[in-house]
Amino acid sequence: MKKLLLLSVLLFIGYAGFSQLNTELVSSYDYEMAVNDVWGYVAPDGTEYALVGIQDGVSVVNLADPTQPEEVGFAPGPSSTWRDMKTWGEYAYAINETSDGLLVMDLTMLPDTMSYYYWSPVIEELDSTQLTTCHNLYIDEFGYAYLSGCDVNSGGPIFVDVFSEPGNPIYVGKSDPRYAHDVFARNNLLYGSDIYEGSFSIMDVSDKSNPVLLASQTTPFLFTHNTWLSDDGNTLFTTDERADAPTAAYDISDYDDIKLLDEFRPGNTIGRGVIPHNTHVLNDFLITSHYTDGVVIVDASRPSNLVEVGAYDTWLGGDGGFDGCWGAYPFLPSGLILASDREGGLNVIRADYVRACYLEGVVRHLETGELLSDVEVVIDSDDPNFKVTNLNGAFKTGQVTSGRFDVVLSKFGFQDKLVVVELVNGMVTEIEVELEPVARFNISGQTLAAADGMPIADAQVAIISDDITYFASTNADGQFLLEDIVQDEYEVIVGAWGYLHQTATVMPGASDGLSYNLEVGYQDDFALDLGWTVEGDASTGMWELGDPVGTGFGDFVINPEDDFGADIGNSCYITGNGGGGAGDDDVDDGNTILTSPIMDLSNYNVPVLSYYTWFVTGGGNSESNDQLEVRLTNGTDEVVLETKIAPLPLWSSSTFLLADIDLPLTDKMQIIFETGDPNPGHLVEAGIDAFLVIDDMPSDVNEVLAAQTQINVLPNPFTETAEVIVTLPEGISSAELQVYNILGQLVQTQAITTAQSVTLGNTLAAGTYFVSVAQDGIIIRTEKLIKQK
């Protein structure tokens, strides 16, 4: 069931040395089943042990020789992803979320043998219900165990005496029936992680029959997973078990005025979805398990300036998700850290605890003296470090390596500033810096209809650089003006409903006052807000316009990382875009409906409609019954264009010749995208991008031929060439392949036979095209084609 894996320190450094900072691996012990939490135990003779939770029980590992860990005991139990262990005296206690209650392990005869049993009492005070499962437990310095997330008391903590009769737990009380995911206790104060309320609570439990709530406080990502108290009791550290969430520090010296002091994220993986799990405090250092980042050590002696000073990555896979390091136990007398990795077993790590070098200061405007917020401060060093100034222009940062370093301070609209500093371990270096603003200009222009030169009012304009986006609308004369624009290179995107977008590259002051002539059509790449409406009753995951924030479930992408990509801009319409876990902001408990503005297609001859969709559904405890339905209405009647039910974590194209649709074209046309997740719930995410309607060419389309004609383009989008595979209807031996640009201009033709493959793209510039099959001058099928740069 278990196997030993020993790695020499030197060999392992060669394998994973890039992820170490002031740490080294002493040994590893591997398991054939998934590992969860870890705790330590010291026998009366001084021998150190690791208590390792695995899928089917608790393993006891002898660390008498930490380079040769040896399993000397095992207490089997029900299969469970979650286990948590704590010790009191010569007994260990463990819980799981499946069944059997509290595991009690007698460690007095280690390393020779170990006995155990499960305590699962019927508690009369709790409506005579039986304790069978819990999520977590903590044992304080007095010998009281606090069991949280149990199947009694609605998950609120219950209090158990494990000191009066060692090995024989005694129920003594309970808190309010408010679910606590985790708890920490010291000096008769209980600190609860009320995960679903997104807050921690502080409770006086000196009277176990009458606990009193003293204070509560929300945490940054509103999913409070664990807490731990500083050595002096004035600071509480918390983790939110969410992607990119921080370990946060709170001043709790005044319960009526709790203050957030700082937030820490591992500097090398900011924004990559790394999830913090459990944090502990040892001598004013935080030792925190960060799943895919492994063990991270932070100097917390200045809790308003948390600085990374050590790290060991137990997980060698990608960033984000729940693989990797579950727990990190730092309290053994030897100083060894016990780290449990979900797939990598037990890791025994030696750390060099070094105080940080602190760099703190303020940044001002050179000309006005104004305090500048959002200034990036980076020490030019191999150590992870990155901070931005707050609303008061102040910053606090640092690193573990001492010496003389360049510090670069930067903010959009200002010249970068380089400052040289001397950093010393355990000391604060203070600086005050002034940033010089760069030159500013105006950008103006006019938007006109290409057909008749008439001005277009209320056109939307976006002026985009790598650092900032400005927005404007045109007036009745089609004119726009943006003032005080920072000198930079910008892409200008101009669009209006009923017209095709136009883009240009401009430099402020160099290409001011340009005219933008828009062709007729309906295009929305969602870089602009052209007035789509959102309705529905879903509790989360309503359609919203934005740059997608990716989510995943295992190796499966749920919410896309990016928009379609071959269109203009980086935005699209997406169902819920809050990031975090896959189920945090997906569609739940209802439907969400996205409706376009009204389109006048009454004078279009052969309108071609195309768009790209994203649709993923799955998970839950039943087969998914969810769908993405696309409908077209003319103001009176409505037809379903397509219904997507199969999950496809890719942007996929859809193209329709609207003459094929059994719906009269009017001046009140709208397209509707609807998705939802009624009970039972599943993961549901959808996206819409690159919407386009153009009038292809003035001819009728034979519906029968269109249905029988097949066009497959591989790959699509493409960068150099694409293979177009055409299958013609029975009875037609030849036809013509036609390629049109986005303006409806014919750019390439080629004769084709019954079934033929044609290579396209060599002579085409990057852009959007339509590949059509024509018979006797009549287009019978069209597909959208994208060539990327």
Short mmCIF file of C-alpha atoms in Angstrom, two decimals, residues 359-514:
data_model
loop_
_atom_site.label_atom_id
_atom_site.label_comp_id
_atom_site.label_asym_id
_atom_site.label_seq_id
_atom_site.Cartn_x
_atom_site.Cartn_y
_atom_site.Cartn_z
CA LEU A 359 12.32 48.83 2.00
CA GLU A 360 9.60 51.36 2.77
CA GLY A 361 8.79 54.86 1.56
CA VAL A 362 6.49 57.29 -0.24
CA VAL A 363 6.24 58.52 -3.83
CA ARG A 364 5.20 62.02 -4.92
CA HIS A 365 4.49 64.00 -8.08
CA LEU A 366 7.62 66.01 -8.91
CA GLU A 367 5.74 69.18 -9.87
CA THR A 368 2.75 69.21 -7.52
CA GLY A 369 3.93 67.16 -4.53
CA GLU A 370 0.80 65.02 -4.84
CA LEU A 371 1.09 61.55 -3.28
CA LEU A 372 0.96 58.98 -6.09
CA SER A 373 -0.94 55.71 -5.81
CA ASP A 374 -0.44 52.58 -7.96
CA VAL A 375 3.27 53.18 -8.45
CA GLU A 376 5.04 49.86 -9.07
CA VAL A 377 8.11 49.31 -6.89
CA VAL A 378 10.52 46.56 -7.94
CA ILE A 379 13.91 45.71 -6.43
CA ASP A 380 16.22 44.57 -9.23
CA SER A 381 17.03 41.22 -7.69
CA ASP A 382 16.53 37.48 -8.16
CA ASP A 383 14.44 37.45 -4.97
CA PRO A 384 10.66 37.63 -5.42
CA ASN A 385 9.43 41.15 -4.66
CA PHE A 386 6.79 43.48 -6.04
CA LYS A 387 4.59 46.15 -4.44
CA VAL A 388 2.52 49.15 -5.48
CA THR A 389 1.92 52.34 -3.54
CA ASN A 390 -1.39 52.76 -1.72
CA LEU A 391 -3.80 55.70 -1.84
CA ASN A 392 -1.42 57.65 0.41
CA GLY A 393 1.51 57.11 -1.93
CA ALA A 394 3.19 54.75 0.55
CA PHE A 395 4.75 51.37 -0.12
CA LYS A 396 6.28 48.60 1.96
CA THR A 397 8.32 45.85 0.36
CA GLY A 398 11.55 43.93 0.87
CA GLN A 399 13.51 40.77 0.20
CA VAL A 400 15.72 38.31 2.04
CA THR A 401 19.04 39.05 0.28
CA SER A 402 21.04 41.96 1.67
CA GLY A 403 23.32 44.26 -0.28
CA ARG A 404 23.26 47.18 -2.71
CA PHE A 405 20.40 47.10 -5.24
CA ASP A 406 18.72 49.20 -7.90
CA VAL A 407 15.06 49.95 -7.24
CA VAL A 408 12.82 50.90 -10.18
CA LEU A 409 9.64 52.89 -9.55
CA SER A 410 7.19 53.23 -12.42
CA LYS A 411 3.70 54.54 -13.11
CA PHE A 412 1.95 55.11 -16.40
CA GLY A 413 2.19 58.79 -17.32
CA PHE A 414 5.48 59.31 -15.49
CA GLN A 415 9.15 58.76 -16.23
CA ASP A 416 10.58 55.64 -14.57
CA LYS A 417 12.83 56.44 -11.62
CA LEU A 418 15.84 54.38 -10.54
CA VAL A 419 17.06 54.62 -6.95
CA VAL A 420 20.05 52.78 -5.45
CA VAL A 421 19.53 51.43 -1.92
CA GLU A 422 21.50 49.48 0.68
CA LEU A 423 19.44 46.64 2.20
CA VAL A 424 20.29 45.02 5.53
CA ASN A 425 18.64 41.95 7.10
CA GLY A 426 16.35 42.87 9.96
CA MET A 427 16.50 46.59 9.21
CA VAL A 428 14.22 49.09 7.46
CA THR A 429 15.56 51.29 4.65
CA GLU A 430 13.35 54.30 3.98
CA ILE A 431 13.24 56.39 0.80
CA GLU A 432 11.14 59.25 -0.59
CA VAL A 433 10.92 59.49 -4.37
CA GLU A 434 9.52 62.06 -6.82
CA LEU A 435 8.33 61.00 -10.30
CA GLU A 436 8.42 63.34 -13.29
CA PRO A 437 5.31 63.37 -15.51
CA VAL A 438 5.62 62.75 -19.26
CA ALA A 439 4.18 65.08 -21.92
CA ARG A 440 0.43 64.96 -22.63
CA PHE A 441 -1.55 65.68 -25.81
CA ASN A 442 -5.06 65.67 -27.30
CA ILE A 443 -6.53 63.21 -29.78
CA SER A 444 -9.47 64.16 -31.99
CA GLY A 445 -11.24 62.75 -35.04
CA GLN A 446 -14.46 62.45 -36.98
CA THR A 447 -16.54 59.40 -37.86
CA LEU A 448 -18.31 59.34 -41.23
CA ALA A 449 -20.43 56.87 -43.19
CA ALA A 450 -18.33 55.57 -46.08
CA ALA A 451 -21.36 55.39 -48.40
CA ASP A 452 -22.38 59.06 -48.29
CA GLY A 453 -19.86 60.88 -46.08
CA MET A 454 -22.51 61.81 -43.53
CA PRO A 455 -21.35 62.12 -39.88
CA ILE A 456 -22.17 59.26 -37.52
CA ALA A 457 -23.36 60.41 -34.12
CA ASP A 458 -22.91 58.37 -30.94
CA ALA A 459 -20.17 56.22 -32.46
CA GLN A 460 -17.97 54.63 -29.80
CA VAL A 461 -14.23 55.24 -29.74
CA ALA A 462 -11.60 53.33 -27.75
CA ILE A 463 -7.98 54.50 -27.67
CA ILE A 464 -5.83 51.67 -26.35
CA SER A 465 -2.20 51.30 -25.32
CA ASP A 466 -0.49 48.55 -23.37
CA ASP A 467 -1.09 50.51 -20.17
CA ILE A 468 -4.39 52.36 -20.45
CA THR A 469 -7.62 52.67 -22.43
CA TYR A 470 -9.55 55.89 -23.05
CA PHE A 471 -13.18 55.94 -24.25
CA ALA A 472 -15.18 58.59 -26.07
CA SER A 473 -18.41 59.04 -28.07
CA THR A 474 -18.96 61.16 -31.16
CA ASN A 475 -21.26 64.22 -31.13
CA ALA A 476 -23.95 65.09 -33.65
CA ASP A 477 -21.24 66.07 -36.15
CA GLY A 478 -19.49 62.72 -35.73
CA GLN A 479 -16.59 64.37 -33.88
CA PHE A 480 -14.76 63.25 -30.75
CA LEU A 481 -12.05 64.81 -28.59
CA LEU A 482 -9.92 63.26 -25.88
CA GLU A 483 -7.76 65.64 -23.91
CA ASP A 484 -4.70 65.23 -21.72
CA ILE A 485 -3.62 61.93 -23.28
CA VAL A 486 -0.26 60.54 -22.18
CA GLN A 487 2.34 60.37 -24.94
CA ASP A 488 2.32 56.77 -26.21
CA GLU A 489 1.46 54.66 -29.24
CA TYR A 490 -2.24 53.86 -29.35
CA GLU A 491 -4.62 51.71 -31.33
CA VAL A 492 -7.84 53.56 -32.11
CA ILE A 493 -10.99 51.46 -32.53
CA VAL A 494 -14.09 53.18 -33.92
CA GLY A 495 -17.46 51.49 -34.18
CA ALA A 496 -21.18 52.11 -34.26
CA TRP A 497 -24.11 49.73 -34.41
CA GLY A 498 -24.99 49.27 -38.05
CA TYR A 499 -21.41 49.72 -39.25
CA LEU A 500 -18.18 47.76 -39.45
CA HIS A 501 -15.33 48.66 -37.11
CA GLN A 502 -12.32 50.63 -38.24
CA THR A 503 -8.91 50.67 -36.55
CA ALA A 504 -5.79 52.80 -36.83
CA THR A 505 -2.50 53.32 -35.02
CA VAL A 506 -1.85 56.88 -33.84
CA MET A 507 0.63 58.88 -31.80
CA PRO A 508 -0.85 61.81 -29.86
CA GLY A 509 0.07 65.04 -31.59
CA ALA A 510 1.35 63.22 -34.68
CA SER A 511 -1.88 61.98 -36.30
CA ASP A 512 -4.60 64.08 -34.72
CA GLY A 513 -7.86 64.97 -36.47
CA LEU A 514 -8.21 61.85 -38.63
#
